[in-house]
Tab-separated table of C-alpha atoms in Angstrom:
chain	number	residue	atom	x	y	z
O	277	UNK	CA	-0.272	10.194	-37.640
O	278	UNK	CA	-0.820	13.161	-39.940
O	279	UNK	CA	1.879	13.767	-42.548
O	280	UNK	CA	3.090	17.170	-43.745
O	281	UNK	CA	1.016	16.567	-46.887
O	282	UNK	CA	-2.224	15.874	-44.987
O	283	UNK	CA	-5.069	18.200	-45.937
O	284	UNK	CA	-6.205	19.987	-42.776
O	285	UNK	CA	-9.373	22.074	-42.654
O	286	UNK	CA	-9.277	24.825	-40.016
O	287	UNK	CA	-12.832	26.032	-39.404
O	288	UNK	CA	-12.739	29.594	-38.111
O	289	UNK	CA	-9.243	30.336	-39.430
O	290	UNK	CA	-9.737	34.122	-39.316
O	291	UNK	CA	-10.632	34.178	-35.605
O	292	UNK	CA	-8.434	34.476	-32.537
O	293	UNK	CA	-8.217	30.705	-32.040
O	294	UNK	CA	-8.278	29.500	-35.632
O	295	UNK	CA	-5.729	31.988	-36.969
O	296	UNK	CA	-3.257	31.078	-34.234
O	297	UNK	CA	-3.667	27.346	-34.970
O	298	UNK	CA	-3.349	27.985	-38.723
O	299	UNK	CA	-0.076	29.870	-38.220
O	300	UNK	CA	1.279	27.219	-35.849
O	301	UNK	CA	0.596	24.481	-38.394
O	302	UNK	CA	2.355	26.502	-41.114
O	303	UNK	CA	5.360	27.026	-38.842
O	304	UNK	CA	5.563	23.265	-38.320
O	305	UNK	CA	5.553	22.644	-42.084
O	306	UNK	CA	1.905	21.651	-42.520
O	307	UNK	CA	1.111	23.739	-45.594
O	308	UNK	CA	-1.844	21.851	-47.109
O	309	UNK	CA	-4.376	23.898	-45.141
O	310	UNK	CA	-7.941	24.791	-46.098
O	311	UNK	CA	-9.882	27.728	-44.723
O	312	UNK	CA	-13.161	29.400	-45.574
O	313	UNK	CA	-14.413	32.749	-44.333
O	314	UNK	CA	-17.955	33.021	-42.980
O	315	UNK	CA	-18.975	34.698	-46.257
O	316	UNK	CA	-17.540	31.804	-48.249
O	317	UNK	CA	-19.030	29.062	-46.055
O	318	UNK	CA	-21.830	29.407	-43.515
O	319	UNK	CA	-21.200	26.548	-41.097
O	320	UNK	CA	-24.781	26.745	-39.815
O	321	UNK	CA	-25.948	25.712	-43.317
O	322	UNK	CA	-26.005	21.920	-43.392
O	323	UNK	CA	-26.236	21.653	-47.191
O	324	UNK	CA	-23.331	24.055	-47.694
O	325	UNK	CA	-21.158	22.172	-45.188
O	326	UNK	CA	-21.846	18.842	-46.885
O	327	UNK	CA	-20.961	20.342	-50.284
O	328	UNK	CA	-17.699	21.685	-48.874
O	329	UNK	CA	-16.695	18.283	-47.463
O	330	UNK	CA	-17.729	16.564	-50.709
O	331	UNK	CA	-15.417	18.855	-52.668
O	332	UNK	CA	-12.424	19.140	-50.313
O	333	UNK	CA	-12.271	15.722	-48.572
O	334	UNK	CA	-9.982	16.874	-45.722
O	335	UNK	CA	-7.860	14.368	-43.795
O	336	UNK	CA	-8.188	16.289	-40.542
O	337	UNK	CA	-10.428	19.018	-39.129
O	338	UNK	CA	-9.806	21.686	-36.511
O	339	UNK	CA	-13.180	23.010	-35.341
O	340	UNK	CA	-12.295	26.462	-34.016
O	341	UNK	CA	-15.318	28.284	-35.421
O	342	UNK	CA	-17.823	29.506	-32.832
O	343	UNK	CA	-20.286	32.258	-32.007
O	344	UNK	CA	-18.594	33.959	-29.046
O	345	UNK	CA	-18.711	37.000	-26.765
O	346	UNK	CA	-18.449	38.305	-23.211
O	347	UNK	CA	-20.963	38.726	-20.363
O	348	UNK	CA	-22.991	41.399	-22.151
O	349	UNK	CA	-23.270	39.451	-25.413
O	350	UNK	CA	-24.064	36.200	-23.593
O	351	UNK	CA	-26.884	37.938	-21.749
O	352	UNK	CA	-28.385	39.638	-24.814
O	353	UNK	CA	-28.134	36.854	-27.392
O	354	UNK	CA	-28.945	33.699	-25.439
O	355	UNK	CA	-30.859	31.942	-28.236
O	356	UNK	CA	-28.142	32.764	-30.776
O	357	UNK	CA	-25.385	31.422	-28.545
O	358	UNK	CA	-26.926	27.982	-28.155
O	359	UNK	CA	-28.458	27.608	-31.627
O	360	UNK	CA	-25.575	28.939	-33.739
O	361	UNK	CA	-22.945	26.902	-31.904
O	362	UNK	CA	-25.009	23.711	-31.936
O	363	UNK	CA	-25.597	24.037	-35.687
O	364	UNK	CA	-21.898	24.640	-36.397
O	365	UNK	CA	-20.818	21.641	-34.299
O	366	UNK	CA	-23.465	19.236	-35.558
O	367	UNK	CA	-22.805	20.095	-39.189
O	368	UNK	CA	-19.011	19.919	-39.056
O	369	UNK	CA	-18.700	16.834	-36.833
O	370	UNK	CA	-21.344	14.816	-38.683
O	371	UNK	CA	-19.836	15.638	-42.090
O	372	UNK	CA	-16.324	14.904	-40.820
O	373	UNK	CA	-17.539	11.447	-39.843
O	374	UNK	CA	-19.449	10.906	-43.071
O	375	UNK	CA	-16.339	11.774	-45.083
O	376	UNK	CA	-13.901	9.601	-43.129
O	377	UNK	CA	-11.867	12.375	-41.492
O	378	UNK	CA	-8.981	10.705	-39.635
O	379	UNK	CA	-8.549	13.237	-36.849
O	380	UNK	CA	-10.745	16.016	-35.501
O	381	UNK	CA	-9.834	18.602	-32.871
O	382	UNK	CA	-12.753	20.392	-31.212
O	383	UNK	CA	-12.121	23.689	-29.425
O	384	UNK	CA	-14.357	24.406	-26.453
O	385	UNK	CA	-14.055	26.643	-23.410
O	386	UNK	CA	-13.588	26.270	-19.667
O	387	UNK	CA	-16.998	27.927	-19.186
O	388	UNK	CA	-18.300	24.329	-19.497
O	389	UNK	CA	-17.547	23.829	-15.809
O	390	UNK	CA	-20.027	24.373	-12.967
O	391	UNK	CA	-20.234	27.816	-11.391
O	392	UNK	CA	-19.142	26.492	-8.012
O	393	UNK	CA	-16.749	23.800	-9.175
O	394	UNK	CA	-13.837	22.976	-6.833
O	395	UNK	CA	-10.726	24.968	-7.786
O	396	UNK	CA	-8.594	24.322	-9.738
O	397	UNK	CA	-11.120	22.608	-11.993
O	398	UNK	CA	-10.266	19.104	-13.139
O	399	UNK	CA	-11.846	17.608	-16.243
O	400	UNK	CA	-13.953	15.252	-14.159
O	401	UNK	CA	-15.906	18.037	-12.452
O	402	UNK	CA	-17.932	18.461	-15.661
O	403	UNK	CA	-21.713	18.170	-15.129
O	404	UNK	CA	-21.449	17.869	-11.358
O	405	UNK	CA	-23.485	21.008	-10.483
O	406	UNK	CA	-25.215	24.037	-12.125
O	407	UNK	CA	-23.496	26.290	-14.652
O	408	UNK	CA	-22.919	30.051	-14.434
O	409	UNK	CA	-26.230	31.576	-15.573
O	410	UNK	CA	-24.740	34.390	-17.657
O	411	UNK	CA	-23.092	32.010	-20.142
O	412	UNK	CA	-25.218	28.907	-19.701
O	413	UNK	CA	-26.282	28.607	-23.347
O	414	UNK	CA	-22.760	28.839	-24.727
O	415	UNK	CA	-21.521	26.369	-22.114
O	416	UNK	CA	-24.248	23.860	-22.920
O	417	UNK	CA	-23.414	24.080	-26.612
O	418	UNK	CA	-19.740	23.433	-25.917
O	419	UNK	CA	-20.552	20.539	-23.578
O	420	UNK	CA	-22.633	19.063	-26.390
O	421	UNK	CA	-19.661	19.431	-28.744
O	422	UNK	CA	-17.219	17.603	-26.494
O	423	UNK	CA	-19.837	14.925	-25.847
O	424	UNK	CA	-20.304	14.504	-29.605
O	425	UNK	CA	-16.562	13.867	-29.965
O	426	UNK	CA	-16.547	11.452	-27.040
O	427	UNK	CA	-19.664	9.645	-28.258
O	428	UNK	CA	-18.496	9.286	-31.868
O	429	UNK	CA	-15.252	7.794	-30.545
O	430	UNK	CA	-17.094	5.309	-28.350
O	431	UNK	CA	-19.670	4.305	-30.944
O	432	UNK	CA	-17.703	4.499	-34.184
O	433	UNK	CA	-14.037	4.258	-33.172
O	434	UNK	CA	-13.186	7.729	-34.454
O	435	UNK	CA	-10.276	9.813	-33.171
O	436	UNK	CA	-11.927	13.116	-32.207
O	437	UNK	CA	-10.273	15.078	-29.391
O	438	UNK	CA	-11.783	18.012	-27.484
O	439	UNK	CA	-9.621	20.655	-25.846
O	440	UNK	CA	-10.989	23.270	-23.441
O	441	UNK	CA	-8.844	26.430	-23.406
O	442	UNK	CA	-9.068	28.925	-20.591
O	443	UNK	CA	-9.617	32.669	-21.285
O	444	UNK	CA	-7.585	33.509	-24.383
O	445	UNK	CA	-6.008	36.700	-25.629
O	446	UNK	CA	-3.641	37.540	-28.466
O	447	UNK	CA	-3.319	38.582	-32.129
O	448	UNK	CA	-6.647	38.912	-33.998
O	449	UNK	CA	-8.548	39.301	-30.736
O	450	UNK	CA	-11.987	40.901	-30.870
O	451	UNK	CA	-11.820	44.521	-29.691
O	452	UNK	CA	-15.409	45.472	-30.558
O	453	UNK	CA	-16.824	46.866	-27.329
O	454	UNK	CA	-20.316	45.399	-27.740
O	455	UNK	CA	-19.227	41.751	-27.754
O	456	UNK	CA	-15.567	41.385	-26.806
O	457	UNK	CA	-14.030	39.490	-23.909
O	458	UNK	CA	-12.713	41.113	-20.763
O	459	UNK	CA	-9.074	41.783	-21.656
O	460	UNK	CA	-9.423	43.346	-25.143
O	461	UNK	CA	-12.447	45.370	-24.010
O	462	UNK	CA	-10.532	46.642	-20.982
O	463	UNK	CA	-7.469	47.454	-23.061
O	464	UNK	CA	-9.403	49.402	-25.674
O	465	UNK	CA	-11.357	51.334	-23.036
O	466	UNK	CA	-8.198	52.369	-21.219
O	467	UNK	CA	-6.477	53.307	-24.485
O	468	UNK	CA	-9.420	55.464	-25.635
O	469	UNK	CA	-9.679	57.189	-22.228
O	470	UNK	CA	-5.988	58.068	-22.545
O	471	UNK	CA	-6.496	59.425	-26.070
O	472	UNK	CA	-9.429	61.597	-24.910
O	473	UNK	CA	-7.283	63.046	-22.129
O	474	UNK	CA	-4.380	63.631	-24.512
O	475	UNK	CA	-6.698	65.286	-27.054
O	476	UNK	CA	-5.581	62.896	-29.790
O	477	UNK	CA	-8.841	63.014	-31.730
O	478	UNK	CA	-7.187	61.876	-34.965
O	479	UNK	CA	-6.188	58.608	-33.281
O	480	UNK	CA	-9.677	58.233	-31.790
O	481	UNK	CA	-11.134	58.688	-35.295
O	482	UNK	CA	-8.785	56.016	-36.673
O	483	UNK	CA	-9.775	53.650	-33.848
O	484	UNK	CA	-13.504	54.177	-34.419
O	485	UNK	CA	-13.170	53.893	-38.186
O	486	UNK	CA	-11.476	50.528	-37.712
O	487	UNK	CA	-13.981	49.306	-35.117
O	488	UNK	CA	-17.149	51.466	-34.929
O	489	UNK	CA	-19.109	51.448	-31.675
O	490	UNK	CA	-22.866	51.083	-32.202
O	491	UNK	CA	-22.442	52.509	-35.694
O	492	UNK	CA	-20.505	55.548	-34.487
O	493	UNK	CA	-17.230	55.969	-36.418
O	494	UNK	CA	-14.513	58.580	-36.646
O	495	UNK	CA	-16.634	60.831	-38.851
O	496	UNK	CA	-19.216	61.359	-36.088
O	497	UNK	CA	-19.409	64.559	-34.075
O	498	UNK	CA	-17.309	64.945	-30.947
O	499	UNK	CA	-20.519	64.970	-28.928
O	500	UNK	CA	-21.741	61.680	-30.414
O	501	UNK	CA	-18.347	60.036	-29.938
O	502	UNK	CA	-18.126	61.012	-26.278
O	503	UNK	CA	-21.726	59.957	-25.714
O	504	UNK	CA	-21.297	56.438	-27.111
O	505	UNK	CA	-17.929	55.927	-25.397
O	506	UNK	CA	-19.434	57.102	-22.110
O	507	UNK	CA	-22.044	54.369	-22.487
O	508	UNK	CA	-19.171	51.856	-22.234
O	509	UNK	CA	-17.529	53.561	-19.262
O	510	UNK	CA	-14.919	55.503	-21.274
O	511	UNK	CA	-14.325	59.094	-20.183
O	512	UNK	CA	-11.606	61.728	-20.120
O	513	UNK	CA	-8.756	59.988	-18.255
O	514	UNK	CA	-11.233	57.695	-16.511
O	515	UNK	CA	-12.544	54.181	-17.162
O	516	UNK	CA	-15.390	52.400	-15.392
O	517	UNK	CA	-15.247	48.597	-15.556
O	518	UNK	CA	-17.990	46.101	-14.745
O	519	UNK	CA	-18.094	44.298	-11.400
O	520	UNK	CA	-16.005	44.555	-8.262
O	521	UNK	CA	-12.620	43.663	-9.730
O	522	UNK	CA	-12.287	40.747	-7.310
O	523	UNK	CA	-13.051	37.740	-9.571
O	524	UNK	CA	-10.014	35.605	-10.347
O	525	UNK	CA	-9.236	34.707	-13.947
O	526	UNK	CA	-6.675	32.638	-15.803
O	527	UNK	CA	-5.437	33.862	-19.193
O	528	UNK	CA	-3.565	32.033	-21.939
O	529	UNK	CA	-1.717	33.679	-24.845
O	530	UNK	CA	-3.475	32.525	-28.020
O	531	UNK	CA	-0.259	31.381	-29.688
O	532	UNK	CA	0.462	29.186	-26.651
O	533	UNK	CA	-3.064	27.769	-26.964
O	534	UNK	CA	-2.408	27.078	-30.653
O	535	UNK	CA	0.838	25.303	-29.873
O	536	UNK	CA	-0.915	23.143	-27.269
O	537	UNK	CA	-3.789	22.384	-29.661
O	538	UNK	CA	-1.506	21.408	-32.533
O	539	UNK	CA	0.585	19.322	-30.137
O	540	UNK	CA	-2.597	17.425	-29.232
O	541	UNK	CA	-3.723	17.168	-32.876
O	542	UNK	CA	-0.414	15.673	-33.984
O	543	UNK	CA	0.637	13.628	-30.961
O	544	UNK	CA	-2.368	12.653	-28.833
O	545	UNK	CA	-4.981	10.012	-29.637
O	546	UNK	CA	-8.215	9.123	-27.884
O	547	UNK	CA	-6.537	5.948	-26.670
O	548	UNK	CA	-3.880	8.030	-24.870
O	549	UNK	CA	-6.556	9.954	-22.991
O	550	UNK	CA	-8.621	7.006	-21.823
O	551	UNK	CA	-5.577	4.857	-21.095
O	552	UNK	CA	-6.053	2.062	-23.619
O	553	UNK	CA	-2.772	0.990	-25.151
O	554	UNK	CA	-4.377	-0.497	-28.225
O	555	UNK	CA	-7.570	1.247	-29.264
O	556	UNK	CA	-8.449	-1.036	-32.155
O	557	UNK	CA	-11.373	-1.904	-34.381
O	558	UNK	CA	-12.051	-4.872	-32.094
O	559	UNK	CA	-13.999	-2.509	-29.825
O	560	UNK	CA	-15.841	-0.787	-32.615
O	561	UNK	CA	-16.961	-3.292	-35.172
O	562	UNK	CA	-15.066	-1.784	-38.100
O	563	UNK	CA	-15.726	-3.643	-41.329
O	564	UNK	CA	-12.982	-5.589	-43.074
O	565	UNK	CA	-12.437	-2.871	-45.693
O	566	UNK	CA	-11.722	-0.298	-42.991
O	567	UNK	CA	-15.049	1.516	-43.218
O	568	UNK	CA	-16.921	2.119	-40.011
O	569	UNK	CA	-20.020	0.030	-39.464
O	570	UNK	CA	-22.748	2.365	-38.208
O	571	UNK	CA	-24.927	-0.503	-37.026
O	572	UNK	CA	-22.597	-2.307	-34.670
O	573	UNK	CA	-20.542	-1.074	-31.741
O	574	UNK	CA	-19.471	-2.678	-28.507
O	575	UNK	CA	-19.422	0.859	-27.143
O	576	UNK	CA	-23.063	1.678	-27.844
O	577	UNK	CA	-24.641	3.374	-24.859
O	578	UNK	CA	-21.552	5.394	-23.945
O	579	UNK	CA	-19.301	2.660	-22.571
O	580	UNK	CA	-17.151	-0.289	-23.544
O	581	UNK	CA	-18.370	-2.959	-21.114
O	582	UNK	CA	-14.905	-4.292	-20.307
O	583	UNK	CA	-13.688	-0.779	-19.444
O	584	UNK	CA	-16.657	0.581	-17.528
O	585	UNK	CA	-17.912	4.119	-18.034
O	586	UNK	CA	-15.774	6.453	-20.135
O	587	UNK	CA	-16.355	10.185	-19.820
O	588	UNK	CA	-14.543	13.510	-19.381
O	589	UNK	CA	-12.105	12.715	-22.162
O	590	UNK	CA	-11.538	16.382	-22.997
O	591	UNK	CA	-8.287	18.184	-22.132
O	592	UNK	CA	-7.961	21.454	-20.216
O	593	UNK	CA	-5.579	23.932	-21.867
O	594	UNK	CA	-4.236	26.781	-19.747
O	595	UNK	CA	-1.478	28.011	-17.484
O	596	UNK	CA	-2.759	26.900	-14.083
O	597	UNK	CA	-2.122	30.498	-12.866
O	598	UNK	CA	-4.630	33.246	-12.009
O	599	UNK	CA	-4.991	36.931	-11.124
O	600	UNK	CA	-7.860	39.238	-10.154
O	601	UNK	CA	-9.624	41.452	-12.694
O	602	UNK	CA	-8.273	44.444	-10.750
O	603	UNK	CA	-4.717	43.101	-11.057
O	604	UNK	CA	-5.362	42.557	-14.753
O	605	UNK	CA	-6.460	46.187	-15.100
O	606	UNK	CA	-3.252	47.331	-13.413
O	607	UNK	CA	-1.158	45.392	-15.928
O	608	UNK	CA	-3.159	46.855	-18.832
O	609	UNK	CA	-2.805	50.378	-17.392
O	610	UNK	CA	0.963	49.858	-17.269
O	611	UNK	CA	1.132	48.534	-20.846
O	612	UNK	CA	-0.982	51.395	-22.225
O	613	UNK	CA	0.807	54.069	-20.176
O	614	UNK	CA	-2.481	55.292	-18.728
O	615	UNK	CA	-2.214	57.736	-15.818
O	616	UNK	CA	-5.928	58.207	-15.175
O	617	UNK	CA	-8.512	56.554	-12.940
O	618	UNK	CA	-9.924	53.030	-13.182
O	619	UNK	CA	-13.157	52.481	-11.254
O	620	UNK	CA	-15.240	49.355	-10.779
O	621	UNK	CA	-19.040	49.441	-10.901
O	622	UNK	CA	-20.125	46.897	-8.285
O	623	UNK	CA	-23.751	47.154	-9.445
O	624	UNK	CA	-22.773	45.252	-12.599
O	625	UNK	CA	-22.286	41.453	-12.614
O	626	UNK	CA	-18.954	39.859	-11.845
O	627	UNK	CA	-19.695	36.562	-13.538
O	628	UNK	CA	-18.033	33.518	-12.027
O	629	UNK	CA	-15.885	34.520	-9.049
O	630	UNK	CA	-13.059	32.096	-9.778
O	631	UNK	CA	-12.247	29.983	-12.804
O	632	UNK	CA	-8.878	28.266	-12.600
O	633	UNK	CA	-8.278	24.992	-14.392
O	634	UNK	CA	-6.166	22.002	-13.478
O	635	UNK	CA	-3.724	21.414	-16.355
O	636	UNK	CA	-2.063	18.259	-15.045
O	637	UNK	CA	-3.567	16.120	-17.845
O	638	UNK	CA	-2.108	18.487	-20.468
O	639	UNK	CA	1.277	18.465	-18.739
O	640	UNK	CA	1.226	14.663	-18.651
O	641	UNK	CA	0.686	14.708	-22.431
O	642	UNK	CA	3.888	16.697	-22.896
O	643	UNK	CA	2.978	20.393	-23.105
O	644	UNK	CA	3.310	23.474	-20.843
O	645	UNK	CA	2.752	27.194	-21.537
O	646	UNK	CA	5.550	29.624	-22.418
O	647	UNK	CA	4.169	33.209	-22.373
O	648	UNK	CA	3.500	34.765	-18.954
O	649	UNK	CA	0.657	37.278	-18.529
O	650	UNK	CA	2.846	40.389	-18.044
O	651	UNK	CA	4.634	39.826	-21.360
O	652	UNK	CA	1.464	38.767	-23.127
O	653	UNK	CA	-0.437	41.955	-22.252
O	654	UNK	CA	2.389	44.093	-23.620
O	655	UNK	CA	2.444	42.010	-26.811
O	656	UNK	CA	-1.333	42.335	-27.197
O	657	UNK	CA	-1.239	46.119	-26.874
O	658	UNK	CA	1.533	46.314	-29.464
O	659	UNK	CA	-0.576	44.180	-31.806
O	660	UNK	CA	-3.637	46.365	-31.210
O	661	UNK	CA	-1.774	49.580	-32.032
O	662	UNK	CA	-0.359	48.006	-35.180
O	663	UNK	CA	-3.857	46.950	-36.225
O	664	UNK	CA	-4.772	50.646	-36.349
O	665	UNK	CA	-2.009	51.506	-38.848
């Protein structure tokens, strides 16, 4: 069990996921937190990561850092998505093990599941059929990460837990149009279309100065601004969104995700997930001084013989509720106060048609969500407007 004095490293603490987990830990009284920005520590640099662990010696690690984006980014940067995420995971997990980290929480994504997985998706449908092509590289990287956690536990007796959140939204979300996820991109598009209609060019300039689009900021000419926004389907009182609007999606407020993740970090062990009451060094060949013996493990090969095969030890984190992209757009329109037109371009990809997760394992471990989608969208828009102050 981690104490309030335990040193916890949150990798990716400035991002949507990491910042929410950081704040949740602080609220619970865990104040001995370590964070490094990307400029301060490049997690793809193996030497730099080792040096960081040598110096800081954290007791626990939350691996929330990742190279992420939506359909467009996943399609354009396929090599980056698999290579960057694999490097981050390999470096952090291997150094956590080498430095005796007691507990590690790995954050993945429900895009790990097959494109045509039975709905709602249980943890054990992993690797049962092909992935969605548009985010295959990211999904494979995240599958590798959860398998690293699982495999280190089985071979070395570590306590590394992987959680797979559904689509997230909330404070510190990414609103950059080139590589953001569906909800923040939709919200910003609808907001900008409203501002164009209302002639509020000063607010448009503030928005573009905060988050330039393809290098175009608030100082650009009106013509250039309208041209680049039009490229992303943003017009005077009109927004064009990708796809048909019919895919179903589940969304989880990021602060709910953080609460679930910290609940798992503090209260759930690998033994709880695989149903072993006493998950002791007997299985793992720990040496008498408590150090892990790399050369001996009853679990080598991915199984403890007496228990059979152990897999799918990750935990889905979500609400178990869904809505269509069109219904989502209607809620965003209401939150923004947009009175214009929202169109869907069916020539553009929809992505996976349905992606609802089964959260019964999470519920059995003592956690359920609190923020419903209607309230969450309003809260996100309020946060976005405040970010422009």
